[in-house]
């Protein structure tokens, strides 16, 4: 079985799986310019913090490879052209920091290259490709570190030392270049035969959980169950042993210096519930999702999205006999269209409600002072 791929790339060609059509249709869109990359990210055909950064970086790499920059451009024109395209891409979505970190890195790389147009372009393309390549490696390390930490620290009466977990949103292959972050930990637990069951929330309003995570879990044959976001409390208070959740494991769009974490809206509520029930709360975050320039979660800009995400829904048509017609997708209204709507895409979970932040370089927990300190896991470049 081939693994799911949100992003397909070879030099000069980028194909992005349209996640708005999942789980019913497998359709890849070519991305040939920064404008197309921007649109793909803004419309959420690709989403998830690492995948957004990869598509932005590679979208511009393809454009450069295919000759978007005038052949007569000198080295300084080349640098300012690349800067301006990256600044434009930066505006596509504001909350996830991976994009900003990738852009900072790429701008540094082109300034370190030899002062020659084609050398600068080459350095950019290679660095963008490296971001893509490294991401899966990073996720596999997060999976391994997170699985070991949880098995050592799970405080439930485990079934033969196995655990059940709950995850929110989508953090799998579809949100990354492969394997996933929080879902990567779940995959690693499953690979090690240490997972009893994975629960995933529907993740209203955009349903990344029901449309994407459920799809990935079924695709990988991982024992799993879908619940609505509002069922988490009922799940945690159910004392059936197979439902005894050892941890909530989520991804991150931005982890700031004190450990406060912005992630898909609903994450904060889960952290409060987990705390009340004595369930571990784990954040899976590559170091590219860590922002040491921002002190606390109060400073994070939270993206607000359009009202229709709450008042309308789209899906494949269900025939009278219950079969799903995947060739027909329809959009339907599910609320009075005149109602006022507030639609923040993310919320901030305070550091005090987080037990562990799992990076590719190790697990960060609070020190004796009750604070997170990321210094020992951050690569030098940050
Ligand atoms: O709005 P989205 O779908 O881009 O939000 C995605 C999330 O919140 C993910 O949990 C997060 O980006 C981590 S992805 C590995």
Short mmCIF file of C-alpha atoms and ligand atoms in Angstrom, two decimals:
data_model
loop_
_atom_site.label_atom_id
_atom_site.label_comp_id
_atom_site.label_asym_id
_atom_site.label_seq_id
_atom_site.Cartn_x
_atom_site.Cartn_y
_atom_site.Cartn_z
CA UNK A 1 0.00 0.00 0.00
CA UNK A 2 1.48 3.35 -1.01
CA UNK A 3 1.45 6.10 1.62
CA UNK A 4 -0.78 9.14 1.33
CA UNK A 5 0.95 12.14 -0.22
CA UNK A 6 -0.41 15.66 0.05
CA UNK A 7 2.54 16.98 -1.95
CA UNK A 8 4.23 15.44 -5.00
CA UNK A 9 7.34 17.13 -6.23
CA UNK A 10 10.14 16.72 -8.69
CA UNK A 11 12.31 19.59 -9.80
CA UNK A 12 10.18 21.90 -11.95
CA UNK A 13 6.88 20.22 -11.05
CA UNK A 14 4.70 20.51 -7.96
CA UNK A 15 1.40 18.68 -7.54
CA UNK A 16 -0.82 19.32 -4.52
CA UNK A 17 -3.65 17.03 -3.43
CA UNK A 18 -6.89 19.03 -3.20
CA UNK A 19 -7.87 18.32 0.42
CA UNK A 20 -11.23 20.03 -0.03
CA UNK A 21 -12.29 17.06 -2.16
CA UNK A 22 -11.20 14.42 0.36
CA UNK A 23 -12.14 11.80 1.35
CA UNK A 24 -14.20 11.28 -1.78
CA UNK A 25 -11.92 12.36 -4.60
CA UNK A 26 -8.19 12.07 -5.18
CA UNK A 27 -7.32 15.07 -7.30
CA UNK A 28 -3.91 16.73 -7.63
CA UNK A 29 -3.62 20.36 -8.80
CA UNK A 30 -0.42 21.54 -10.48
CA UNK A 31 1.16 24.55 -8.74
CA UNK A 32 3.43 26.50 -11.06
CA UNK A 33 3.59 30.01 -9.58
CA UNK A 34 3.67 31.81 -6.24
CA UNK A 35 0.12 33.03 -6.95
CA UNK A 36 -1.10 29.45 -7.36
CA UNK A 37 0.73 28.40 -4.19
CA UNK A 38 -0.83 31.34 -2.31
CA UNK A 39 -4.30 30.46 -3.54
CA UNK A 40 -3.86 26.77 -2.72
CA UNK A 41 -2.88 27.67 0.87
CA UNK A 42 -5.47 30.43 1.40
CA UNK A 43 -8.32 28.22 0.10
CA UNK A 44 -7.09 25.32 2.28
CA UNK A 45 -6.64 22.90 -0.59
CA UNK A 46 -3.42 22.30 1.31
CA UNK A 47 -3.38 22.91 5.05
CA UNK A 48 -1.41 22.00 8.16
CA UNK A 49 1.55 24.04 9.37
CA UNK A 50 4.43 22.05 7.77
CA UNK A 51 2.58 21.44 4.48
CA UNK A 52 1.78 25.14 4.10
CA UNK A 53 5.47 26.04 4.43
CA UNK A 54 6.53 23.31 1.99
CA UNK A 55 4.02 24.32 -0.70
CA UNK A 56 5.00 27.99 -0.42
CA UNK A 57 8.73 27.19 -0.62
CA UNK A 58 8.37 24.70 -3.49
CA UNK A 59 5.79 26.78 -5.37
CA UNK A 60 8.34 29.53 -5.72
CA UNK A 61 11.10 26.99 -6.51
CA UNK A 62 9.06 25.72 -9.48
CA UNK A 63 8.44 29.26 -10.67
CA UNK A 64 12.17 30.01 -10.50
CA UNK A 65 13.12 26.75 -12.18
CA UNK A 66 10.71 27.50 -15.03
CA UNK A 67 12.32 30.86 -15.72
CA UNK A 68 10.07 33.41 -13.99
CA UNK A 69 13.07 35.61 -13.27
CA UNK A 70 14.45 37.63 -16.19
CA UNK A 71 17.69 36.14 -17.52
CA UNK A 72 19.26 39.60 -17.37
CA UNK A 73 18.63 39.99 -13.60
CA UNK A 74 21.76 40.68 -11.61
CA UNK A 75 22.43 39.08 -8.19
CA UNK A 76 20.87 41.91 -6.17
CA UNK A 77 17.76 41.95 -8.39
CA UNK A 78 17.55 38.18 -7.92
CA UNK A 79 17.66 38.48 -4.13
CA UNK A 80 15.05 41.23 -4.08
CA UNK A 81 12.80 39.30 -6.50
CA UNK A 82 12.91 36.17 -4.31
CA UNK A 83 12.36 38.28 -1.17
CA UNK A 84 9.30 39.93 -2.69
CA UNK A 85 7.75 36.59 -3.71
CA UNK A 86 8.39 35.17 -0.24
CA UNK A 87 6.92 38.27 1.44
CA UNK A 88 3.82 37.82 -0.70
CA UNK A 89 3.53 34.10 0.20
CA UNK A 90 3.94 34.97 3.89
CA UNK A 91 0.55 36.70 3.79
CA UNK A 92 -1.33 33.54 2.76
CA UNK A 93 -2.16 32.39 6.31
CA UNK A 94 -1.05 34.12 9.51
CA UNK A 95 -1.10 31.72 12.47
CA UNK A 96 1.26 28.84 11.65
CA UNK A 97 4.89 29.88 12.16
CA UNK A 98 6.44 27.18 9.93
CA UNK A 99 5.91 29.39 6.89
CA UNK A 100 7.61 32.38 8.54
CA UNK A 101 10.48 30.20 9.78
CA UNK A 102 10.93 28.67 6.29
CA UNK A 103 10.98 32.14 4.72
CA UNK A 104 13.55 33.43 7.22
CA UNK A 105 15.70 30.40 6.47
CA UNK A 106 15.36 30.73 2.67
CA UNK A 107 16.21 34.44 2.77
CA UNK A 108 19.33 33.63 4.76
CA UNK A 109 20.36 30.89 2.32
CA UNK A 110 20.15 33.18 -0.73
CA UNK A 111 22.25 35.80 1.05
CA UNK A 112 24.93 33.21 1.81
CA UNK A 113 25.12 32.04 -1.83
CA UNK A 114 27.76 33.29 -4.26
CA UNK A 115 26.76 36.66 -5.78
CA UNK A 116 25.66 35.22 -9.08
CA UNK A 117 22.09 34.99 -10.43
CA UNK A 118 22.07 31.27 -11.24
CA UNK A 119 23.95 30.32 -8.04
CA UNK A 120 21.36 32.19 -5.95
CA UNK A 121 18.47 30.50 -7.79
CA UNK A 122 20.15 27.12 -7.40
CA UNK A 123 20.73 27.71 -3.67
CA UNK A 124 17.06 28.67 -3.22
CA UNK A 125 15.75 25.61 -5.07
CA UNK A 126 18.02 23.22 -3.16
CA UNK A 127 17.06 24.76 0.20
CA UNK A 128 13.33 24.54 -0.61
CA UNK A 129 13.76 20.89 -1.63
CA UNK A 130 15.65 20.23 1.61
CA UNK A 131 12.72 21.59 3.67
CA UNK A 132 10.43 19.11 1.88
CA UNK A 133 12.82 16.17 2.20
CA UNK A 134 13.67 16.77 5.86
CA UNK A 135 10.08 17.03 7.03
CA UNK A 136 9.28 13.30 6.85
CA UNK A 137 12.53 12.48 8.69
CA UNK A 138 11.58 15.02 11.35
CA UNK A 139 8.14 13.48 11.74
CA UNK A 140 9.51 9.98 12.14
CA UNK A 141 11.72 11.24 14.99
CA UNK A 142 8.74 12.99 16.60
CA UNK A 143 6.80 9.72 16.31
CA UNK A 144 9.55 7.71 18.00
CA UNK A 145 10.20 10.25 20.80
CA UNK A 146 6.49 10.78 21.47
CA UNK A 147 5.63 7.09 21.56
CA UNK A 148 8.46 6.29 24.05
CA UNK A 149 7.58 9.25 26.26
CA UNK A 150 3.92 8.28 26.41
CA UNK A 151 4.61 4.62 27.15
CA UNK A 152 6.93 5.66 30.01
CA UNK A 153 4.57 8.29 31.41
CA UNK A 154 1.07 6.94 30.81
CA UNK A 155 -0.73 6.99 34.12
CA UNK A 156 -3.62 4.72 33.24
CA UNK A 157 -4.01 1.03 33.92
CA UNK A 158 -2.86 0.15 30.41
CA UNK A 159 -4.03 -2.93 28.59
CA UNK A 160 -0.88 -5.07 28.34
CA UNK A 161 1.10 -1.80 28.45
CA UNK A 162 -0.77 -0.43 25.47
CA UNK A 163 -2.49 2.92 25.31
CA UNK A 164 -5.51 4.59 23.74
CA UNK A 165 -5.31 8.21 22.65
CA UNK A 166 -7.44 11.03 21.33
CA UNK A 167 -6.33 13.41 18.59
CA UNK A 168 -7.85 16.59 17.16
CA UNK A 169 -7.70 18.15 13.69
CA UNK A 170 -5.39 16.55 11.11
CA UNK A 171 -1.68 16.26 11.67
CA UNK A 172 -0.89 13.28 9.46
CA UNK A 173 0.63 12.70 6.04
CA UNK A 174 -1.84 15.18 4.64
CA UNK A 175 -0.61 18.03 6.86
CA UNK A 176 3.08 17.32 6.27
CA UNK A 177 5.37 15.74 3.69
CA UNK A 178 4.67 12.33 5.25
CA UNK A 179 4.06 10.31 8.45
CA UNK A 180 2.71 13.32 10.37
CA UNK A 181 3.38 14.88 13.77
CA UNK A 182 0.68 14.03 16.35
CA UNK A 183 -0.66 11.40 13.98
CA UNK A 184 2.97 10.35 13.50
CA UNK A 185 3.11 9.46 17.23
CA UNK A 186 -0.10 7.46 16.83
CA UNK A 187 1.36 5.73 13.75
CA UNK A 188 4.54 4.93 15.67
CA UNK A 189 2.53 3.49 18.61
CA UNK A 190 0.58 1.35 16.15
CA UNK A 191 3.74 0.19 14.35
CA UNK A 192 5.11 -0.90 17.75
CA UNK A 193 1.83 -2.70 18.56
CA UNK A 194 1.38 -0.41 21.56
CA UNK A 195 -1.86 1.24 20.49
CA UNK A 196 -5.23 -0.05 21.66
CA UNK A 197 -7.36 2.57 19.97
CA UNK A 198 -7.21 6.06 18.46
CA UNK A 199 -10.17 8.41 18.79
CA UNK A 200 -10.38 11.41 16.51
CA UNK A 201 -12.62 14.42 16.82
CA UNK A 202 -14.65 15.69 13.91
CA UNK A 203 -12.97 19.13 14.33
CA UNK A 204 -15.68 21.62 13.45
CA UNK A 205 -16.03 23.82 11.53
CA UNK A 206 -13.77 22.55 8.76
CA UNK A 207 -13.93 18.91 9.75
CA UNK A 208 -10.25 18.10 9.27
CA UNK A 209 -10.82 15.26 11.76
CA UNK A 210 -13.74 13.58 10.01
CA UNK A 211 -12.66 14.32 6.45
CA UNK A 212 -8.90 13.80 6.77
CA UNK A 213 -7.79 12.11 10.01
CA UNK A 214 -10.56 9.50 9.87
CA UNK A 215 -9.54 8.85 6.25
CA UNK A 216 -5.88 8.45 7.21
CA UNK A 217 -6.67 6.16 10.16
CA UNK A 218 -8.88 3.91 8.03
CA UNK A 219 -6.29 3.98 5.21
CA UNK A 220 -3.61 2.76 7.65
CA UNK A 221 -5.87 0.15 9.32
CA UNK A 222 -5.41 1.78 12.71
CA UNK A 223 -8.18 0.80 15.16
CA UNK A 224 -10.07 4.05 15.44
CA UNK A 225 -13.35 5.80 16.22
CA UNK A 226 -14.70 9.18 15.20
CA UNK A 227 -16.45 11.40 17.77
CA UNK A 228 -17.85 14.92 17.59
CA UNK A 229 -15.79 17.57 19.37
CA UNK A 230 -18.45 17.81 22.07
CA UNK A 231 -18.14 14.10 22.97
CA UNK A 232 -14.61 14.29 24.40
CA UNK A 233 -15.85 14.89 27.97
CA UNK A 234 -18.18 11.92 27.73
CA UNK A 235 -15.33 9.79 26.40
CA UNK A 236 -12.93 10.81 29.18
CA UNK A 237 -15.49 10.11 31.90
CA UNK A 238 -16.45 6.70 30.53
CA UNK A 239 -14.82 4.05 32.63
CA UNK A 240 -14.84 1.25 30.09
CA UNK A 241 -11.23 0.12 30.04
CA UNK A 242 -10.86 0.13 26.27
CA UNK A 243 -11.92 3.77 26.29
CA UNK A 244 -9.42 4.67 28.97
CA UNK A 245 -7.46 7.38 27.22
CA UNK A 246 -3.80 7.80 28.19
CA UNK A 247 -3.25 11.04 26.30
CA UNK A 248 -4.62 13.71 24.07
CA UNK A 249 -2.07 14.23 21.30
CA UNK A 250 -2.34 17.30 19.09
CA UNK A 251 -0.20 19.19 16.61
CA UNK A 252 0.82 22.83 16.73
CA UNK A 253 0.68 25.84 14.48
CA UNK A 254 2.87 27.95 16.75
CA UNK A 255 4.54 27.14 20.06
CA UNK A 256 5.88 30.32 21.67
CA UNK A 257 8.74 30.85 24.12
CA UNK A 258 6.75 30.06 27.29
CA UNK A 259 5.17 26.95 25.72
CA UNK A 260 1.72 28.45 25.01
CA UNK A 261 0.54 26.70 21.85
CA UNK A 262 -1.76 27.83 19.05
CA UNK A 263 -3.47 24.91 17.36
CA UNK A 264 -6.78 24.14 15.67
CA UNK A 265 -9.74 25.66 17.50
CA UNK A 266 -11.04 23.20 20.07
CA UNK A 267 -7.57 22.21 21.29
CA UNK A 268 -7.81 24.49 24.34
CA UNK A 269 -11.12 22.94 25.44
CA UNK A 270 -9.57 19.47 25.14
CA UNK A 271 -6.61 20.54 27.31
CA UNK A 272 -8.94 21.73 30.08
CA UNK A 273 -10.87 18.47 29.94
CA UNK A 274 -7.67 16.40 29.90
CA UNK A 275 -6.36 18.29 32.94
CA UNK A 276 -9.60 17.67 34.87
CA UNK A 277 -9.47 13.96 34.06
CA UNK A 278 -5.73 13.50 34.75
CA UNK A 279 -5.05 12.63 31.12
CA UNK A 280 -1.67 13.58 29.62
CA UNK A 281 -1.76 16.42 27.13
CA UNK A 282 0.94 16.20 24.46
CA UNK A 283 1.80 18.64 21.69
CA UNK A 284 3.75 17.29 18.70
CA UNK A 285 5.72 20.15 17.19
CA UNK A 286 8.71 20.10 14.85
CA UNK A 287 11.20 22.80 15.84
CA UNK A 288 10.02 24.68 12.73
CA UNK A 289 6.70 25.23 14.59
CA UNK A 290 8.48 26.86 17.55
CA UNK A 291 8.62 30.65 17.70
CA UNK A 292 11.11 31.88 20.27
CA UNK A 293 10.59 35.49 19.19
CA UNK A 294 7.11 35.56 20.71
CA UNK A 295 6.93 35.45 24.49
CA UNK A 296 3.36 34.34 25.24
CA UNK A 297 0.23 33.07 23.49
CA UNK A 298 -1.51 36.42 23.98
CA UNK A 299 0.69 37.82 21.17
CA UNK A 300 -0.26 35.18 18.59
CA UNK A 301 -2.34 36.41 15.68
CA UNK A 302 -5.35 34.12 15.31
CA UNK A 303 -6.76 33.76 11.81
CA UNK A 304 -10.49 34.39 11.50
CA UNK A 305 -12.16 32.65 8.59
CA UNK A 306 -15.33 33.17 6.62
CA UNK A 307 -18.84 32.69 8.06
CA UNK A 308 -19.84 30.05 5.49
CA UNK A 309 -17.52 27.53 7.16
CA UNK A 310 -20.06 27.41 10.00
CA UNK A 311 -23.31 27.97 8.19
CA UNK A 312 -22.73 25.65 5.22
CA UNK A 313 -21.19 22.27 4.61
CA UNK A 314 -20.25 20.29 1.53
CA UNK A 315 -20.05 16.58 0.97
CA UNK A 316 -20.71 13.72 -1.42
CA UNK A 317 -24.34 12.93 -2.12
CA UNK A 318 -25.84 9.96 -0.26
CA UNK A 319 -28.30 7.91 -2.33
CA UNK A 320 -31.59 6.58 -0.93
CA UNK A 321 -30.04 3.13 -0.44
CA UNK A 322 -27.30 4.70 1.74
CA UNK A 323 -24.52 4.41 -0.83
CA UNK A 324 -22.26 7.42 -1.33
CA UNK A 325 -22.04 8.88 -4.83
CA UNK A 326 -18.48 10.18 -4.85
CA UNK A 327 -18.93 11.80 -8.25
CA UNK A 328 -21.40 14.35 -6.85
CA UNK A 329 -20.40 16.86 -4.22
CA UNK A 330 -23.01 19.31 -2.97
CA UNK A 331 -22.91 22.32 -0.69
CA UNK A 332 -25.82 22.67 1.72
CA UNK A 333 -26.85 25.29 4.26
CA UNK A 334 -27.01 24.03 7.85
CA UNK A 335 -27.96 27.25 9.65
CA UNK A 336 -30.08 30.30 9.07
CA UNK A 337 -27.78 32.25 6.75
CA UNK A 338 -28.56 35.52 8.59
CA UNK A 339 -27.10 34.45 11.94
CA UNK A 340 -23.99 36.29 13.16
CA UNK A 341 -20.86 34.12 13.08
CA UNK A 342 -17.48 34.12 14.84
CA UNK A 343 -14.99 31.74 13.26
CA UNK A 344 -11.49 31.74 14.79
CA UNK A 345 -9.50 28.98 13.09
CA UNK A 346 -7.21 28.40 16.09
CA UNK A 347 -7.09 28.81 19.84
CA UNK A 348 -4.25 28.98 22.34
CA UNK A 349 -3.61 26.28 24.93
CA UNK A 350 -1.72 27.72 27.90
CA UNK A 351 1.60 26.08 28.75
CA UNK A 352 0.32 25.13 32.22
CA UNK A 353 -2.12 22.65 30.63
CA UNK A 354 0.54 20.97 28.46
CA UNK A 355 2.56 18.03 29.82
CA UNK A 356 4.97 17.45 26.95
CA UNK A 357 6.04 19.14 23.74
CA UNK A 358 7.51 16.55 21.41
CA UNK A 359 10.07 17.74 18.88
CA UNK A 360 12.31 15.84 16.47
CA UNK A 361 15.20 16.51 18.85
CA UNK A 362 13.54 15.22 22.00
CA UNK A 363 10.64 15.76 24.36
CA UNK A 364 10.45 19.03 26.29
CA UNK A 365 8.73 18.93 29.69
CA UNK A 366 8.58 21.59 32.38
CA UNK A 367 11.58 22.09 34.61
CA UNK A 368 11.57 22.39 38.41
CA UNK A 369 10.49 26.03 37.94
CA UNK A 370 7.35 24.82 36.12
CA UNK A 371 8.54 26.34 32.83
CA UNK A 372 9.35 24.98 29.38
CA UNK A 373 12.82 25.67 28.05
CA UNK A 374 13.43 24.83 24.39
CA UNK A 375 17.11 25.71 24.20
CA UNK A 376 18.41 22.14 24.14
CA UNK A 377 16.18 21.05 21.23
CA UNK A 378 16.47 24.06 18.94
CA UNK A 379 18.78 23.70 15.94
CA UNK A 380 21.48 26.33 15.71
CA UNK A 381 19.93 28.12 12.75
CA UNK A 382 17.12 29.57 14.87
O1 LIG B 1 -6.43 25.17 9.52
P1 LIG B 1 -5.51 24.00 9.34
O2 LIG B 1 -6.20 22.78 8.82
O3 LIG B 1 -4.29 24.37 8.55
O4 LIG B 1 -5.04 23.67 10.81
C1 LIG B 1 -4.14 22.63 11.01
C2 LIG B 1 -3.84 22.39 12.44
O5 LIG B 1 -4.27 23.07 13.34
C3 LIG B 1 -2.88 21.30 12.70
O6 LIG B 1 -3.21 20.63 13.85
C4 LIG B 1 -1.48 21.92 12.81
O7 LIG B 1 -1.22 22.73 11.70
C5 LIG B 1 -0.45 20.92 12.92
S1 LIG B 1 -0.16 20.13 11.37
C6 LIG B 1 1.02 18.96 11.60
#
